[in-house]
């Protein structure tokens, strides 16, 4: 019985996604920092990069519909979190990200970007209704950030240094508001 071409395309696409996920996991699993960026260990499942990587310059929208680029946050550490309303682990970690943002000051910011298909108003309403009022409103309905950072799942959180380089990432949810996490990012904000 012959296999339909459309079924072959689906199988090939699934194999490509699985291969990309495996390669991404192996890259970050082997990542070791060039130098520690804080005096304590980063929170799990966070992995520091072997070396700082250039961050793709992709535009996304803020709550008023204006364009924002990652470069506009230069000069501070940025925890860039990609989330969506339909992603249950993302929704569970949003309040922890909001608490982290409220706890850490100085050269540090949490930028949580809704990569779903909704509007900024939808994202704001969702954040307010899910214990994440402290987070700013950012949306990327074009999914440009997902493509630029090679995201194969959500949530994806990227740590960007003050020079605008990726220095670590967490694939999957994390407890961002634990005392150890707050201490780690507080140390970063002072460096």
mmCIF file of N, CA and C in Angstrom, residues 40-45 93 95-101 103-104 173-186:
data_model
loop_
_atom_site.group_PDB
_atom_site.id
_atom_site.type_symbol
_atom_site.label_atom_id
_atom_site.label_comp_id
_atom_site.label_asym_id
_atom_site.label_seq_id
_atom_site.Cartn_x
_atom_site.Cartn_y
_atom_site.Cartn_z
ATOM 1 N N UNK A 40 26.491 33.038 42.912
ATOM 2 C CA UNK A 40 25.831 31.771 43.192
ATOM 3 C C UNK A 40 25.396 31.118 41.887
ATOM 4 N N UNK A 41 24.879 29.905 41.974
ATOM 5 C CA UNK A 41 24.503 29.141 40.781
ATOM 6 C C UNK A 41 23.174 29.630 40.221
ATOM 7 N N UNK A 42 23.023 29.581 38.905
ATOM 8 C CA UNK A 42 21.751 29.978 38.303
ATOM 9 C C UNK A 42 20.655 28.963 38.655
ATOM 10 N N UNK A 43 19.401 29.377 38.610
ATOM 11 C CA UNK A 43 18.300 28.467 38.933
ATOM 12 C C UNK A 43 18.121 27.401 37.860
ATOM 13 N N UNK A 44 17.706 26.204 38.284
ATOM 14 C CA UNK A 44 17.403 25.135 37.335
ATOM 15 C C UNK A 44 16.118 25.502 36.606
ATOM 16 N N UNK A 45 15.933 25.165 35.376
ATOM 17 C CA UNK A 45 16.739 24.404 34.441
ATOM 18 C C UNK A 45 17.662 25.278 33.605
ATOM 19 N N UNK A 93 4.202 29.775 35.315
ATOM 20 C CA UNK A 93 5.406 30.489 35.737
ATOM 21 C C UNK A 93 5.285 32.011 35.655
ATOM 22 N N UNK A 95 3.364 34.231 37.290
ATOM 23 C CA UNK A 95 3.420 34.923 38.584
ATOM 24 C C UNK A 95 4.830 34.933 39.193
ATOM 25 N N UNK A 96 5.586 33.873 39.012
ATOM 26 C CA UNK A 96 6.961 33.821 39.532
ATOM 27 C C UNK A 96 7.843 34.841 38.814
ATOM 28 N N UNK A 97 7.665 34.986 37.508
ATOM 29 C CA UNK A 97 8.418 36.003 36.764
ATOM 30 C C UNK A 97 8.058 37.404 37.246
ATOM 31 N N UNK A 98 6.776 37.630 37.508
ATOM 32 C CA UNK A 98 6.332 38.936 37.998
ATOM 33 C C UNK A 98 6.945 39.228 39.371
ATOM 34 N N UNK A 99 6.993 38.223 40.246
ATOM 35 C CA UNK A 99 7.600 38.411 41.572
ATOM 36 C C UNK A 99 9.090 38.681 41.448
ATOM 37 N N UNK A 100 9.767 37.979 40.536
ATOM 38 C CA UNK A 100 11.193 38.222 40.316
ATOM 39 C C UNK A 100 11.408 39.657 39.853
ATOM 40 N N UNK A 101 10.610 40.106 38.891
ATOM 41 C CA UNK A 101 10.744 41.474 38.378
ATOM 42 C C UNK A 101 10.542 42.493 39.497
ATOM 43 N N UNK A 103 11.107 42.003 42.631
ATOM 44 C CA UNK A 103 12.112 41.817 43.686
ATOM 45 C C UNK A 103 13.496 42.339 43.322
ATOM 46 N N UNK A 104 13.840 42.309 42.045
ATOM 47 C CA UNK A 104 15.203 42.643 41.624
ATOM 48 C C UNK A 104 15.201 44.009 40.943
ATOM 49 N N UNK A 173 9.638 25.523 32.116
ATOM 50 C CA UNK A 173 9.330 26.422 33.226
ATOM 51 C C UNK A 173 10.382 26.352 34.328
ATOM 52 N N UNK A 174 10.474 27.427 35.100
ATOM 53 C CA UNK A 174 11.396 27.488 36.230
ATOM 54 C C UNK A 174 10.727 28.221 37.382
ATOM 55 N N UNK A 175 11.236 28.000 38.579
ATOM 56 C CA UNK A 175 10.747 28.684 39.780
ATOM 57 C C UNK A 175 11.561 29.963 39.936
ATOM 58 N N UNK A 176 11.192 30.999 39.215
ATOM 59 C CA UNK A 176 11.973 32.236 39.150
ATOM 60 C C UNK A 176 11.943 33.039 40.442
ATOM 61 N N UNK A 177 11.000 32.782 41.304
ATOM 62 C CA UNK A 177 10.846 33.600 42.508
ATOM 63 C C UNK A 177 11.374 32.943 43.786
ATOM 64 N N UNK A 178 12.096 31.838 43.689
ATOM 65 C CA UNK A 178 12.668 31.229 44.888
ATOM 66 C C UNK A 178 13.758 32.139 45.447
ATOM 67 N N UNK A 179 14.079 32.011 46.721
ATOM 68 C CA UNK A 179 15.144 32.839 47.289
ATOM 69 C C UNK A 179 16.469 32.708 46.525
ATOM 70 N N UNK A 180 16.817 31.502 46.085
ATOM 71 C CA UNK A 180 18.068 31.313 45.335
ATOM 72 C C UNK A 180 18.027 32.038 43.991
ATOM 73 N N UNK A 181 16.887 31.978 43.306
ATOM 74 C CA UNK A 181 16.763 32.675 42.021
ATOM 75 C C UNK A 181 16.848 34.176 42.212
ATOM 76 N N UNK A 182 16.112 34.687 43.179
ATOM 77 C CA UNK A 182 16.135 36.134 43.434
ATOM 78 C C UNK A 182 17.548 36.568 43.794
ATOM 79 N N UNK A 183 18.242 35.775 44.607
ATOM 80 C CA UNK A 183 19.615 36.095 44.989
ATOM 81 C C UNK A 183 20.533 36.108 43.768
ATOM 82 N N UNK A 184 20.387 35.122 42.899
ATOM 83 C CA UNK A 184 21.214 35.036 41.695
ATOM 84 C C UNK A 184 21.035 36.281 40.827
ATOM 85 N N UNK A 185 19.786 36.653 40.556
ATOM 86 C CA UNK A 185 19.538 37.800 39.676
ATOM 87 C C UNK A 185 19.814 39.135 40.371
ATOM 88 N N UNK A 186 19.693 39.172 41.687
ATOM 89 C CA UNK A 186 20.086 40.372 42.433
ATOM 90 C C UNK A 186 21.589 40.588 42.295
#
